[in-house]
């Protein structure tokens, strides 16, 4: 399984209207947020927590995904920038044994690109983000 980042709009009664596929206009693959194992090994790792991230580490303890409310998107984008700025160190600390640091950093960067694209799309629509 893979983690995905989905854009949602809040319905009149507070329900989430998830925009997927053709409904949100994002290019295919930009919703990918990493393998399911990254919930613990990368996004929820001590290394990511140590730099002060709070949204991505929440993926560890949330069973149905992490919701970034529409008004939290700017703070989430700042967190993405922080993780990106520390990506070399994070890659060194979280890489699996079968991958080089550079290869792992490249994978992290690619997943951050997709998550950021989703968050920017959410921001433009007044929506939020669900990572699950």
mmCIF file of C-alpha atoms in Angstrom:
data_model
loop_
_atom_site.group_PDB
_atom_site.id
_atom_site.type_symbol
_atom_site.label_atom_id
_atom_site.label_comp_id
_atom_site.label_asym_id
_atom_site.label_seq_id
_atom_site.Cartn_x
_atom_site.Cartn_y
_atom_site.Cartn_z
ATOM 1 C CA UNK A 1 0.000 0.000 0.000
ATOM 2 C CA UNK A 2 1.005 3.602 -0.481
ATOM 3 C CA UNK A 3 0.212 6.779 1.378
ATOM 4 C CA UNK A 4 -1.653 9.341 -0.665
ATOM 5 C CA UNK A 5 -2.383 13.024 -0.222
ATOM 6 C CA UNK A 6 -5.936 13.947 -1.111
ATOM 7 C CA UNK A 7 -7.479 17.390 -1.322
ATOM 8 C CA UNK A 8 -10.831 17.868 0.363
ATOM 9 C CA UNK A 9 -13.444 20.556 0.634
ATOM 10 C CA UNK A 10 -15.584 20.934 3.725
ATOM 11 C CA UNK A 11 -19.257 20.252 3.115
ATOM 12 C CA UNK A 12 -22.092 22.284 4.598
ATOM 13 C CA UNK A 13 -22.389 19.863 7.513
ATOM 14 C CA UNK A 14 -18.646 19.564 8.124
ATOM 15 C CA UNK A 15 -18.248 16.402 6.059
ATOM 16 C CA UNK A 16 -15.195 15.940 3.829
ATOM 17 C CA UNK A 17 -15.742 15.996 0.079
ATOM 18 C CA UNK A 18 -12.552 14.342 -1.189
ATOM 19 C CA UNK A 19 -11.456 15.449 -4.650
ATOM 20 C CA UNK A 20 -9.689 12.619 -6.450
ATOM 21 C CA UNK A 21 -8.472 11.812 -9.921
ATOM 22 C CA UNK A 22 -10.121 13.830 -12.647
ATOM 23 C CA UNK A 23 -12.043 15.847 -10.060
ATOM 24 C CA UNK A 24 -9.040 17.781 -8.810
ATOM 25 C CA UNK A 25 -7.011 18.214 -12.005
ATOM 26 C CA UNK A 26 -3.643 17.214 -10.542
ATOM 27 C CA UNK A 27 -1.318 15.197 -12.782
ATOM 28 C CA UNK A 28 -1.282 11.447 -12.155
ATOM 29 C CA UNK A 29 1.102 10.414 -9.391
ATOM 30 C CA UNK A 30 1.270 13.765 -7.618
ATOM 31 C CA UNK A 31 -0.900 12.369 -4.845
ATOM 32 C CA UNK A 32 1.701 9.781 -3.796
ATOM 33 C CA UNK A 33 3.158 10.433 -0.334
ATOM 34 C CA UNK A 34 5.374 7.357 0.006
ATOM 35 C CA UNK A 35 5.016 3.705 0.902
ATOM 36 C CA UNK A 36 2.844 2.791 3.883
ATOM 37 C CA UNK A 37 6.006 1.987 5.875
ATOM 38 C CA UNK A 38 7.039 5.674 5.661
ATOM 39 C CA UNK A 39 4.234 6.459 8.102
ATOM 40 C CA UNK A 40 6.739 5.270 10.766
ATOM 41 C CA UNK A 41 10.142 5.070 9.120
ATOM 42 C CA UNK A 42 10.300 8.486 7.439
ATOM 43 C CA UNK A 43 7.440 10.918 8.152
ATOM 44 C CA UNK A 44 6.982 9.681 11.715
ATOM 45 C CA UNK A 45 10.663 9.087 12.415
ATOM 46 C CA UNK A 46 12.595 10.599 15.294
ATOM 47 C CA UNK A 47 14.675 12.460 12.707
ATOM 48 C CA UNK A 48 11.600 14.277 11.343
ATOM 49 C CA UNK A 49 10.288 14.943 14.848
ATOM 50 C CA UNK A 50 13.680 16.293 15.904
ATOM 51 C CA UNK A 51 13.577 19.091 13.307
ATOM 52 C CA UNK A 52 10.244 20.272 14.710
ATOM 53 C CA UNK A 53 7.758 18.806 12.229
ATOM 54 C CA UNK A 54 4.278 18.198 13.666
ATOM 55 C CA UNK A 55 1.938 17.349 10.778
ATOM 56 C CA UNK A 56 3.888 14.539 9.129
ATOM 57 C CA UNK A 57 4.743 12.760 12.406
ATOM 58 C CA UNK A 58 1.023 12.678 13.218
ATOM 59 C CA UNK A 59 0.688 9.975 10.552
ATOM 60 C CA UNK A 60 2.131 7.465 13.044
ATOM 61 C CA UNK A 61 -0.702 7.680 15.548
ATOM 62 C CA UNK A 62 -3.664 8.462 13.331
ATOM 63 C CA UNK A 63 -5.340 5.300 12.032
ATOM 64 C CA UNK A 64 -7.360 6.845 9.236
ATOM 65 C CA UNK A 65 -4.857 9.453 8.088
ATOM 66 C CA UNK A 66 -3.827 12.934 9.022
ATOM 67 C CA UNK A 67 -6.132 15.836 8.236
ATOM 68 C CA UNK A 68 -4.622 19.248 7.564
ATOM 69 C CA UNK A 69 -7.471 21.734 7.919
ATOM 70 C CA UNK A 70 -7.808 24.502 5.320
ATOM 71 C CA UNK A 71 -6.538 27.144 7.756
ATOM 72 C CA UNK A 72 -3.487 24.967 8.585
ATOM 73 C CA UNK A 73 -2.251 24.697 4.986
ATOM 74 C CA UNK A 74 0.225 27.629 5.272
ATOM 75 C CA UNK A 75 1.821 26.043 8.370
ATOM 76 C CA UNK A 76 1.887 22.679 6.588
ATOM 77 C CA UNK A 77 3.644 24.241 3.572
ATOM 78 C CA UNK A 78 6.208 25.741 5.962
ATOM 79 C CA UNK A 79 6.756 22.258 7.400
ATOM 80 C CA UNK A 80 7.291 20.849 3.917
ATOM 81 C CA UNK A 81 9.947 23.549 3.320
ATOM 82 C CA UNK A 82 11.606 22.636 6.629
ATOM 83 C CA UNK A 83 11.685 18.931 5.785
ATOM 84 C CA UNK A 84 13.005 19.729 2.313
ATOM 85 C CA UNK A 85 15.785 21.923 3.777
ATOM 86 C CA UNK A 86 16.844 19.041 6.042
ATOM 87 C CA UNK A 87 16.372 16.298 3.444
ATOM 88 C CA UNK A 88 20.038 15.292 3.203
ATOM 89 C CA UNK A 89 20.280 14.686 6.949
ATOM 90 C CA UNK A 90 16.848 13.050 7.082
ATOM 91 C CA UNK A 91 17.783 10.725 4.225
ATOM 92 C CA UNK A 92 20.946 9.676 6.044
ATOM 93 C CA UNK A 93 19.019 8.972 9.232
ATOM 94 C CA UNK A 94 16.012 7.188 7.698
ATOM 95 C CA UNK A 95 17.350 5.346 4.666
ATOM 96 C CA UNK A 96 16.602 1.660 4.281
ATOM 97 C CA UNK A 97 19.641 -0.644 4.026
ATOM 98 C CA UNK A 98 19.061 -1.343 0.323
ATOM 99 C CA UNK A 99 19.218 2.314 -0.741
ATOM 100 C CA UNK A 100 21.980 4.923 -0.863
ATOM 101 C CA UNK A 101 21.542 8.198 0.993
ATOM 102 C CA UNK A 102 21.331 10.070 -2.325
ATOM 103 C CA UNK A 103 18.736 7.674 -3.717
ATOM 104 C CA UNK A 104 16.664 7.922 -0.536
ATOM 105 C CA UNK A 105 16.946 11.736 -0.561
ATOM 106 C CA UNK A 106 15.700 11.678 -4.153
ATOM 107 C CA UNK A 107 12.691 9.546 -3.116
ATOM 108 C CA UNK A 108 11.919 11.843 -0.182
ATOM 109 C CA UNK A 109 12.175 14.889 -2.451
ATOM 110 C CA UNK A 110 9.828 13.327 -5.018
ATOM 111 C CA UNK A 111 7.222 12.527 -2.371
ATOM 112 C CA UNK A 112 7.549 16.030 -0.919
ATOM 113 C CA UNK A 113 6.937 17.415 -4.424
ATOM 114 C CA UNK A 114 3.648 15.532 -4.633
ATOM 115 C CA UNK A 115 2.554 16.425 -1.110
ATOM 116 C CA UNK A 116 3.424 20.072 -1.714
ATOM 117 C CA UNK A 117 1.534 20.110 -5.021
ATOM 118 C CA UNK A 118 -1.501 18.699 -3.232
ATOM 119 C CA UNK A 119 -1.224 21.259 -0.432
ATOM 120 C CA UNK A 120 -0.881 24.137 -2.900
ATOM 121 C CA UNK A 121 -3.884 22.869 -4.835
ATOM 122 C CA UNK A 122 -5.836 22.637 -1.565
ATOM 123 C CA UNK A 123 -4.803 26.175 -0.677
ATOM 124 C CA UNK A 124 -5.997 27.440 -4.061
ATOM 125 C CA UNK A 125 -9.395 25.785 -3.664
ATOM 126 C CA UNK A 126 -9.875 26.747 -0.020
ATOM 127 C CA UNK A 127 -9.678 23.090 0.872
ATOM 128 C CA UNK A 128 -7.653 20.947 3.205
ATOM 129 C CA UNK A 129 -5.430 17.924 2.856
ATOM 130 C CA UNK A 130 -5.891 14.336 3.946
ATOM 131 C CA UNK A 131 -2.832 12.069 4.014
ATOM 132 C CA UNK A 132 -3.697 8.410 4.386
#
